[in-house]
Amino acid sequence: MEQLKKSLSKTRSGIAGLDEITGGGLPTGRPTLICGAAGCGKTLFSLEFIVKGALEFDEPGVFMAFEEKAEELAINVASLGFDLDRLQRDKKIKVDYVHVERSEIEETGEYDLDGLFIRLGYAIDSIKAKRVVLDTIENLFTGLSNMAILRAELRRLFQWLKEKGVTAIITGEKGEGFLTRQGLEEYVSDCVILLDHRVINQISTRLLRIVKYRGSVHGTNEYPFLIDEQGISVLPITALRLEHPVSSERVSSGVESLDQMLEGRGFFRGSSILVSGTAGTGKTSIAAYFANETSKRKERCLYFAFEESPQQIIRNMRSIGIDLQQHIDNGYLQFNASRPTLNGLEMHLLTIHKMVKRFKPSAIILDPITNLITVGSVSEVKGMLIRLIDFLQAEQVTVMFTALTLNTVVNEQTDEGVSSLVDAWLLVRDIENNGERNRGMYIMKSRGMRHSNQVREFVISDDGVQLVDVYLGPEGVLTGSAREAQQLMEETGVVLRTHAVTRKDKEIERKRNVLQAKIESLKEEFESVTDELNKSYIEEELRKEVMEKNREELIKKRHDGNSNGSGK
């Protein structure tokens, strides 16, 4: 088991992405062959291996060049931030130029590598080097026609490097029918990496492939790599699996009425959104609102523009009330504008990958992705976007694509192909009616959430972007001026009805007052009659009472008179 672990030990290269493909780096203590045609980046690849080893892993290295002098190498890589002179002064690396003269070999007729072994051994021991590069091996064997001697010396070189225990890179020119000119290096090397520089339809793409790696599992695909001011970056995105985490957190689209159509909360963080529509339907405006909202939350946003320059987008968005420049100044928004034909699809993918790793955004925008068809077929664009979406979901980055749809088969296929990949799809369509062209938006799908199935009128004005409820008139759906006219007509009808109701209420009130007056008059008349009747009744009662009283008085007098007469 200990022997197995030792044989599989690996040395990290320091080249971005390569260690992921190789499962940890290059084989420790063994030679690795880097081969490819002229201009594919072999020298830079091997030099970055030496420099990164010294700077990041504290492993001194020897770079033995047979083509370029140390001064020339230092100048060539200075733009990448590599200071070879300082690294040599600090005893971290040693750059040695060996000139092989063909005429000397032809005169003596002998050839062996003993002198090289002595010189290389001294360089390794002087700085206790752990890494070695020989660039390029063809120059070492220049002019040697005896294939038997060449093969013997090659085997001796590779064996000597293994005995020294250094992790070595040997570069070789691509041959005809073989990976190298001699065709032997690829067999004696423990690891072989092929670099390729292709130009198809005037578009350049650099690709890397691990041809073999003894004793180790490795990626077998072709991986794009980029050479820029940070050195070499390899994109291992084809190796990704569908094992990324997901989030239930929601992020706003920036358009309140659109959020309302998505349960009032917006999109899932880390999801992918497609906004598609014909030309002039406002796709870029929706993307700009999303970028603006992301930046307002003090989260970073990357905006990849394939059609317009950043200044053009900034100017146009000011007309709808969005100031993107302030977010650029604050460091929350970054534009990357280029024509799709600048690079191949894989190089665009690698550029996005590298910028996401460096800028660490919460959201990115690609506007529009349909322009990428100019540098690849529909299936190639879809393949590139699959890998991009997988990578961004693994990084929990929310991505919004815009796509132009036309009445052509190719674009419809592109739209449908992309729409099957994304989590949410917003479709903006033209609605033509009464000689007017208006916009309508609806949500085709939104995975994992309830969403509105209504078509909303999409209005862009000086006040910004908003979604208006579609107006259903007597003759169906109305938009634009037809909707406004119908609404005005109904508002007028409401006013007239209100006025009519008011007049009716006033008439009722007047009649009520008249009737009330009549009632009061009748009440008074009734009370008067009642009083009159009561007066007669009272007088009659009083008369009766007086008469009764008088009668009683009369009777009493008569009675008293009779009594007096009888007494006499």
mmCIF file with all atom_site columns, N, CA and C in Angstrom, residues 1 37 48 115 169 175 233 237 329 337 391 402 409 426 491 515 540 556:
data_model
loop_
_atom_site.group_PDB
_atom_site.id
_atom_site.type_symbol
_atom_site.label_atom_id
_atom_site.label_alt_id
_atom_site.label_comp_id
_atom_site.label_asym_id
_atom_site.label_entity_id
_atom_site.label_seq_id
_atom_site.pdbx_PDB_ins_code
_atom_site.Cartn_x
_atom_site.Cartn_y
_atom_site.Cartn_z
_atom_site.occupancy
_atom_site.B_iso_or_equiv
_atom_site.pdbx_formal_charge
_atom_site.auth_seq_id
_atom_site.auth_comp_id
_atom_site.auth_asym_id
_atom_site.auth_atom_id
_atom_site.pdbx_PDB_model_num
ATOM 1  N N  . MET A 1 1   ? 0.841    -1.209 0.000   1.00 0.00 ? 1   MET A N  1
ATOM 2  C CA . MET A 1 1   ? 0.000    0.000  0.000   1.00 0.00 ? 1   MET A CA 1
ATOM 3  C C  . MET A 1 1   ? 0.866    1.245  0.000   1.00 0.00 ? 1   MET A C  1
ATOM 4  N N  . ALA A 1 37  ? 2.247    21.985 -31.621 1.00 0.00 ? 37  ALA A N  1
ATOM 5  C CA . ALA A 1 37  ? 2.842    22.744 -32.725 1.00 0.00 ? 37  ALA A CA 1
ATOM 6  C C  . ALA A 1 37  ? 3.390    24.067 -32.216 1.00 0.00 ? 37  ALA A C  1
ATOM 7  N N  . GLU A 1 48  ? 5.561    28.657 -16.415 1.00 0.00 ? 48  GLU A N  1
ATOM 8  C CA . GLU A 1 48  ? 4.633    28.929 -15.319 1.00 0.00 ? 48  GLU A CA 1
ATOM 9  C C  . GLU A 1 48  ? 4.695    27.805 -14.281 1.00 0.00 ? 48  GLU A C  1
ATOM 10 N N  . GLY A 1 115 ? 27.690   15.702 -20.868 1.00 0.00 ? 115 GLY A N  1
ATOM 11 C CA . GLY A 1 115 ? 27.921   17.113 -20.558 1.00 0.00 ? 115 GLY A CA 1
ATOM 12 C C  . GLY A 1 115 ? 26.654   17.791 -20.041 1.00 0.00 ? 115 GLY A C  1
ATOM 13 N N  . ILE A 1 169 ? 9.418    18.569 -16.702 1.00 0.00 ? 169 ILE A N  1
ATOM 14 C CA . ILE A 1 169 ? 8.624    18.800 -17.908 1.00 0.00 ? 169 ILE A CA 1
ATOM 15 C C  . ILE A 1 169 ? 9.586    18.913 -19.080 1.00 0.00 ? 169 ILE A C  1
ATOM 16 N N  . GLY A 1 175 ? 5.038    16.202 -34.285 1.00 0.00 ? 175 GLY A N  1
ATOM 17 C CA . GLY A 1 175 ? 5.575    15.566 -35.481 1.00 0.00 ? 175 GLY A CA 1
ATOM 18 C C  . GLY A 1 175 ? 4.486    15.118 -36.435 1.00 0.00 ? 175 GLY A C  1
ATOM 19 N N  . SER A 1 233 ? -4.829   29.562 -18.043 1.00 0.00 ? 233 SER A N  1
ATOM 20 C CA . SER A 1 233 ? -5.983   29.070 -17.288 1.00 0.00 ? 233 SER A CA 1
ATOM 21 C C  . SER A 1 233 ? -6.633   27.970 -18.107 1.00 0.00 ? 233 SER A C  1
ATOM 22 N N  . ILE A 1 237 ? -14.418  22.399 -17.040 1.00 0.00 ? 237 ILE A N  1
ATOM 23 C CA . ILE A 1 237 ? -15.850  22.426 -16.727 1.00 0.00 ? 237 ILE A CA 1
ATOM 24 C C  . ILE A 1 237 ? -16.602  21.218 -17.270 1.00 0.00 ? 237 ILE A C  1
ATOM 25 N N  . ASP A 1 329 ? -18.983  52.648 -10.590 1.00 0.00 ? 329 ASP A N  1
ATOM 26 C CA . ASP A 1 329 ? -18.069  53.442 -9.758  1.00 0.00 ? 329 ASP A CA 1
ATOM 27 C C  . ASP A 1 329 ? -17.930  52.851 -8.362  1.00 0.00 ? 329 ASP A C  1
ATOM 28 N N  . ALA A 1 337 ? -17.601  43.647 -22.578 1.00 0.00 ? 337 ALA A N  1
ATOM 29 C CA . ALA A 1 337 ? -18.245  43.757 -23.888 1.00 0.00 ? 337 ALA A CA 1
ATOM 30 C C  . ALA A 1 337 ? -17.288  43.302 -24.981 1.00 0.00 ? 337 ALA A C  1
ATOM 31 N N  . PHE A 1 391 ? -21.745  25.174 -14.077 1.00 0.00 ? 391 PHE A N  1
ATOM 32 C CA . PHE A 1 391 ? -20.689  25.853 -13.311 1.00 0.00 ? 391 PHE A CA 1
ATOM 33 C C  . PHE A 1 391 ? -21.265  26.941 -12.419 1.00 0.00 ? 391 PHE A C  1
ATOM 34 N N  . THR A 1 402 ? -30.431  36.703 -22.216 1.00 0.00 ? 402 THR A N  1
ATOM 35 C CA . THR A 1 402 ? -31.417  37.250 -23.139 1.00 0.00 ? 402 THR A CA 1
ATOM 36 C C  . THR A 1 402 ? -31.207  36.577 -24.488 1.00 0.00 ? 402 THR A C  1
ATOM 37 N N  . VAL A 1 409 ? -36.179  29.011 -38.481 1.00 0.00 ? 409 VAL A N  1
ATOM 38 C CA . VAL A 1 409 ? -36.042  27.711 -37.833 1.00 0.00 ? 409 VAL A CA 1
ATOM 39 C C  . VAL A 1 409 ? -34.853  27.712 -36.881 1.00 0.00 ? 409 VAL A C  1
ATOM 40 N N  . LEU A 1 426 ? -39.007  33.792 -19.329 1.00 0.00 ? 426 LEU A N  1
ATOM 41 C CA . LEU A 1 426 ? -39.901  34.921 -19.563 1.00 0.00 ? 426 LEU A CA 1
ATOM 42 C C  . LEU A 1 426 ? -39.943  35.193 -21.057 1.00 0.00 ? 426 LEU A C  1
ATOM 43 N N  . GLU A 1 491 ? -64.425  55.334 -17.588 1.00 0.00 ? 491 GLU A N  1
ATOM 44 C CA . GLU A 1 491 ? -64.348  56.353 -16.545 1.00 0.00 ? 491 GLU A CA 1
ATOM 45 C C  . GLU A 1 491 ? -65.390  57.448 -16.794 1.00 0.00 ? 491 GLU A C  1
ATOM 46 N N  . LEU A 1 515 ? -93.529  66.041 0.325   1.00 0.00 ? 515 LEU A N  1
ATOM 47 C CA . LEU A 1 515 ? -94.428  65.139 1.051   1.00 0.00 ? 515 LEU A CA 1
ATOM 48 C C  . LEU A 1 515 ? -94.381  65.391 2.550   1.00 0.00 ? 515 LEU A C  1
ATOM 49 N N  . GLU A 1 540 ? -120.187 71.091 25.734  1.00 0.00 ? 540 GLU A N  1
ATOM 50 C CA . GLU A 1 540 ? -121.388 70.290 26.018  1.00 0.00 ? 540 GLU A CA 1
ATOM 51 C C  . GLU A 1 540 ? -121.317 69.691 27.409  1.00 0.00 ? 540 GLU A C  1
ATOM 52 N N  . LYS A 1 556 ? -133.126 71.829 45.538  1.00 0.00 ? 556 LYS A N  1
ATOM 53 C CA . LYS A 1 556 ? -132.792 72.108 46.939  1.00 0.00 ? 556 LYS A CA 1
ATOM 54 C C  . LYS A 1 556 ? -133.616 73.263 47.439  1.00 0.00 ? 556 LYS A C  1
#
